[in-house]
Amino acid sequence: MASKPRIKLPKSAAAGEVITIKTLISHTMESGQRKDKEGNPIPRQIINTFTCEFEGAKVFECELDPAISANPYFEFNAKVEESGTFKFTWVDDDGSVYETEQDITVS
Amino acid sequence: GMAAVGFSIGPAMAAVEETEKAIAEFAGGATPETGRITLTAPEIAENGNTVPISVEVDSAMSGDDLVESVTILAEGNPNPEVCTFHFTEMSGSAAATTRMRLAQTQNVIALAKMKDGSVFMDKKLVKVTIGGCGG
Amino acid sequence: GTWTRAAAQQGLSEDQLLDMDGKGKLTLLHITDIHAQLKPVYFREPSVNIGVGPVAGKPPHVTGQDFLALYDIEPGTPAAYALTSEDFVSLARSYGRMGGIDRVATVIRRIRDERGSDNVLLLDGGDTWQGSYTAQETQAADMVTVMNALQPDAMTGHWEFTYGAERVSELIENLPFAFLGSNIYDAEWDEPAFEAWKMYERGGARVAVIGQAFPYTPIANPRWMFSNWSFGIREEDIAKHVSDARAAGAEVVVLLSHNGFDVDRKLAGRVEGIDVILTGHTHDALPEPVVVGSTLVIASGSNGKFLSRVDLEVADGAVKGYAHRLIPIFSDVIARDPDMAALIDQVRAPYEEELARELGRTESLLYRRGNFNGTYDDLFCQALLTERDAEISLSPGFRWGTSLLPGDAITVESLHNACAMTYPEAYRSMMSGTLIKEILEDVADNLFNVDPYYQQGGDMVRVGGMGYTIDIHKPFGSRISDMTLLATGAAVEPARDYAVAGWASVNEGTEGPPIWDVVESYLARNPVVTLQENNSVEVRA
Ligand SMILES: [Mn+2]
Ligand SMILES: [Mn+2]
């Protein structure tokens, strides 16, 4: 299970500005490499895809492998031309989808 | 101070061959060139469980001058794949940062694929150490 | 006493030690790696300090007679005593202790008077708050009180962080000057956690000072004590601060650095636009700057033994000339500043009785510095073997720790000067021969990696009960061979487990008595320390 994702991005920006977005989500990112106390392999369970969209258009995407650390962190950029809503999506191996949104005002 | 820790710091690079394969697969026939892509990582990892890595590719990110994707590989991990970033014109710039696991001292490799099919590569040696001692 | 005669013979006087032809209007004063030494100390410089790759044989990797020859210093002179290990015991008896923050205060006051205090920047390179009994007991309050009275303009840090994030933040919030750390970031969101640089107006010039804390603090010291902070060299950040500072009108750019000498020398060759790097951490004392391109790299020693003065002539927005002097603080020659002397007495007063308590006596010179051995560590390793019933002992290659002359009492104060720290637990654990070799290989690579950015500073971990051969030019993983138990002459077997005792583990939850209790209890049964020459490490260099 993952906990509520956290986002850092500016509330406002100038048209055409390239802003920086930072995201964090709590997740153990079980690699599939570890063994439990009885020596049985602990099955892999990771966030496998992260996507950032702006008003339905893809801005940035990452496919994750088990080498990504627990509590995956991403920092990337976005070029904003108009006010709107960013949508962030994390997809878990178990099929769960975690989503959050944040608005930006562009002047 | 010497810590009684049990992880291996041996030079065995489990995934070197697989890394070569992964590079060839990502490059799709192109020969990776140096330049344009910069991989930034600490020289020595503070914590092998969470090593910050950043990539930046020199690109206008519009029209034909576009970075389509960047993949990160680690040649000393059990599996070389780390992650693949996909960029668009709306990314504004082809730059991203994440945090990765490093099982031991090894090269981290970043490859960028441009819209025209050309591929650029950078690598950096990141040391994973037991720690302790100092001046 | 003897020193007076010797000092007189050499014509040593306070005026002479401070004498310098000034240059320009601006003066930088640099002190670093005081390691909480408020009082004058003996501190023997290393006799072995090997450089690898492109820095082999270059300062600071020059010791003893080679050092004297390189800088044209006569044997037996005050400079020879201050800067090398040559003839150390007899020169120490002649010239006396060095340092003492009350003497440092006198030197700073006189330079401020001579140059005008508006023209002087006093910069502290860090490793200031740790390294003594009183710093340990007061969690650095003694050092903060005393340093505040010196009125520095900025500092950076390393061992400071081992008081833990909460204590460090509390102390820094109350400092009347800047604590600069360009390379310290919040580990969660990767945002700057400290002020990176600051602009000063001195000597009619705009001077930017960028602070660089020890890049490998979370590796060399326990990360769990300050887990929300991430460090690193972050060369690209320094370059950005330099260009920001120039854009803001800086005519002089200074890097107040705790990188260590070789890291700073490499950095000077890669980052444009730094006029002066005031370097620290590796405890080197050099009588002349090392010049890299147009950057001066200044190494000011440790333990309060030296203060560097750098005069800069600034014209047309740039540095046009300089003068430099590494001022040795001969404690018997430089007068005590009375106010500072009183303040030091005051912070030490509650502890004087305990500080003076005698634990034993040494018939051998006790010192720490050297790439592979130090006699103080030989004592620690012996105490660990005996008191923790171990086959092999390990003592970290710290570069702090003052010296004791043959015949000196080992007091609580002098013992703590060699081991005061916030993670002193003397552990005992079973380690395989393979693991012990891996530890030695790992430390050796931190010291002898040909790329300075992959070095951590510090020296080789000291080993008791076991000898080995090291070939420093071999690659990682193959430098160490011939590991042998000294007691039996038997080879250390990779698969066998050995009882290993050590101290200062960076791991959280390490258990054991503090190292000072281990040494005290050893001294209670072995009150006279006599050490044979330690030949247990064979070095191929
Ligand atoms: Mn130091
Ligand atoms: Mn240091």
mmCIF file of C-alpha atoms in Angstrom, chain B residues 33-107:
data_model
loop_
_atom_site.group_PDB
_atom_site.id
_atom_site.type_symbol
_atom_site.label_atom_id
_atom_site.label_comp_id
_atom_site.label_asym_id
_atom_site.label_seq_id
_atom_site.Cartn_x
_atom_site.Cartn_y
_atom_site.Cartn_z
ATOM 1 C CA GLU B 33 27.678 8.698 -28.746
ATOM 2 C CA THR B 34 29.102 10.822 -25.972
ATOM 3 C CA GLY B 35 27.889 14.361 -25.380
ATOM 4 C CA ARG B 36 24.503 16.057 -24.963
ATOM 5 C CA ILE B 37 23.521 13.904 -21.976
ATOM 6 C CA THR B 38 24.857 14.568 -18.473
ATOM 7 C CA LEU B 39 24.369 12.108 -15.650
ATOM 8 C CA THR B 40 24.857 13.559 -12.178
ATOM 9 C CA ALA B 41 25.307 11.260 -9.186
ATOM 10 C CA PRO B 42 27.328 11.451 -5.982
ATOM 11 C CA GLU B 43 30.901 10.115 -6.217
ATOM 12 C CA ILE B 44 30.297 8.153 -3.016
ATOM 13 C CA ALA B 45 26.788 7.072 -2.016
ATOM 14 C CA GLU B 46 25.641 8.233 1.404
ATOM 15 C CA ASN B 47 23.197 5.336 1.518
ATOM 16 C CA GLY B 48 23.169 2.566 -1.082
ATOM 17 C CA ASN B 49 19.412 2.221 -0.608
ATOM 18 C CA THR B 50 18.687 5.695 -1.874
ATOM 19 C CA VAL B 51 21.188 7.255 -4.247
ATOM 20 C CA PRO B 52 20.075 10.443 -6.017
ATOM 21 C CA ILE B 53 20.656 10.463 -9.774
ATOM 22 C CA SER B 54 19.849 13.227 -12.244
ATOM 23 C CA VAL B 55 19.960 13.342 -16.008
ATOM 24 C CA GLU B 56 19.850 16.334 -18.272
ATOM 25 C CA VAL B 57 19.925 16.281 -22.049
ATOM 26 C CA ASP B 58 20.820 19.304 -24.102
ATOM 27 C CA SER B 59 17.762 19.772 -26.322
ATOM 28 C CA ALA B 60 15.333 22.492 -27.382
ATOM 29 C CA MET B 61 12.497 20.042 -26.688
ATOM 30 C CA SER B 62 10.479 21.260 -29.623
ATOM 31 C CA GLY B 63 10.043 20.352 -33.284
ATOM 32 C CA ASP B 64 12.613 17.799 -34.397
ATOM 33 C CA ASP B 65 15.042 18.560 -31.558
ATOM 34 C CA LEU B 66 13.312 16.345 -29.054
ATOM 35 C CA VAL B 67 14.471 13.789 -26.482
ATOM 36 C CA GLU B 68 12.017 10.940 -26.508
ATOM 37 C CA SER B 69 13.322 8.866 -23.646
ATOM 38 C CA VAL B 70 16.162 8.363 -21.219
ATOM 39 C CA THR B 71 16.957 5.037 -19.618
ATOM 40 C CA ILE B 72 19.095 4.435 -16.538
ATOM 41 C CA LEU B 73 21.122 1.251 -16.085
ATOM 42 C CA ALA B 74 23.295 -0.049 -13.240
ATOM 43 C CA GLU B 75 25.873 -2.640 -14.242
ATOM 44 C CA GLY B 76 26.542 -3.972 -10.729
ATOM 45 C CA ASN B 77 22.995 -4.557 -9.537
ATOM 46 C CA PRO B 78 21.198 -7.935 -9.694
ATOM 47 C CA ASN B 79 19.352 -6.538 -12.749
ATOM 48 C CA PRO B 80 20.649 -3.601 -14.762
ATOM 49 C CA GLU B 81 17.322 -1.820 -15.362
ATOM 50 C CA VAL B 82 16.618 1.148 -13.101
ATOM 51 C CA CYS B 83 13.987 3.232 -14.869
ATOM 52 C CA THR B 84 13.062 4.890 -18.168
ATOM 53 C CA PHE B 85 11.874 8.474 -18.470
ATOM 54 C CA HIS B 86 9.658 9.600 -21.336
ATOM 55 C CA PHE B 87 9.599 13.269 -22.249
ATOM 56 C CA THR B 88 7.328 15.408 -24.439
ATOM 57 C CA GLU B 89 7.391 18.957 -25.774
ATOM 58 C CA MET B 90 5.424 19.869 -22.651
ATOM 59 C CA SER B 91 8.336 18.692 -20.483
ATOM 60 C CA GLY B 92 10.018 21.978 -21.381
ATOM 61 C CA SER B 93 13.426 20.418 -20.824
ATOM 62 C CA ALA B 94 14.735 16.866 -20.818
ATOM 63 C CA ALA B 95 15.778 16.704 -17.185
ATOM 64 C CA ALA B 96 14.752 14.393 -14.371
ATOM 65 C CA THR B 97 15.890 13.270 -10.952
ATOM 66 C CA THR B 98 15.064 10.125 -8.995
ATOM 67 C CA ARG B 99 16.628 7.936 -6.301
ATOM 68 C CA MET B 100 17.952 4.425 -6.835
ATOM 69 C CA ARG B 101 19.350 1.382 -5.080
ATOM 70 C CA LEU B 102 22.980 0.455 -5.579
ATOM 71 C CA ALA B 103 24.080 -2.974 -4.371
ATOM 72 C CA GLN B 104 27.792 -2.136 -4.581
ATOM 73 C CA THR B 105 30.330 0.187 -6.175
ATOM 74 C CA GLN B 106 29.537 0.316 -9.896
ATOM 75 C CA ASN B 107 28.958 2.378 -13.002
#
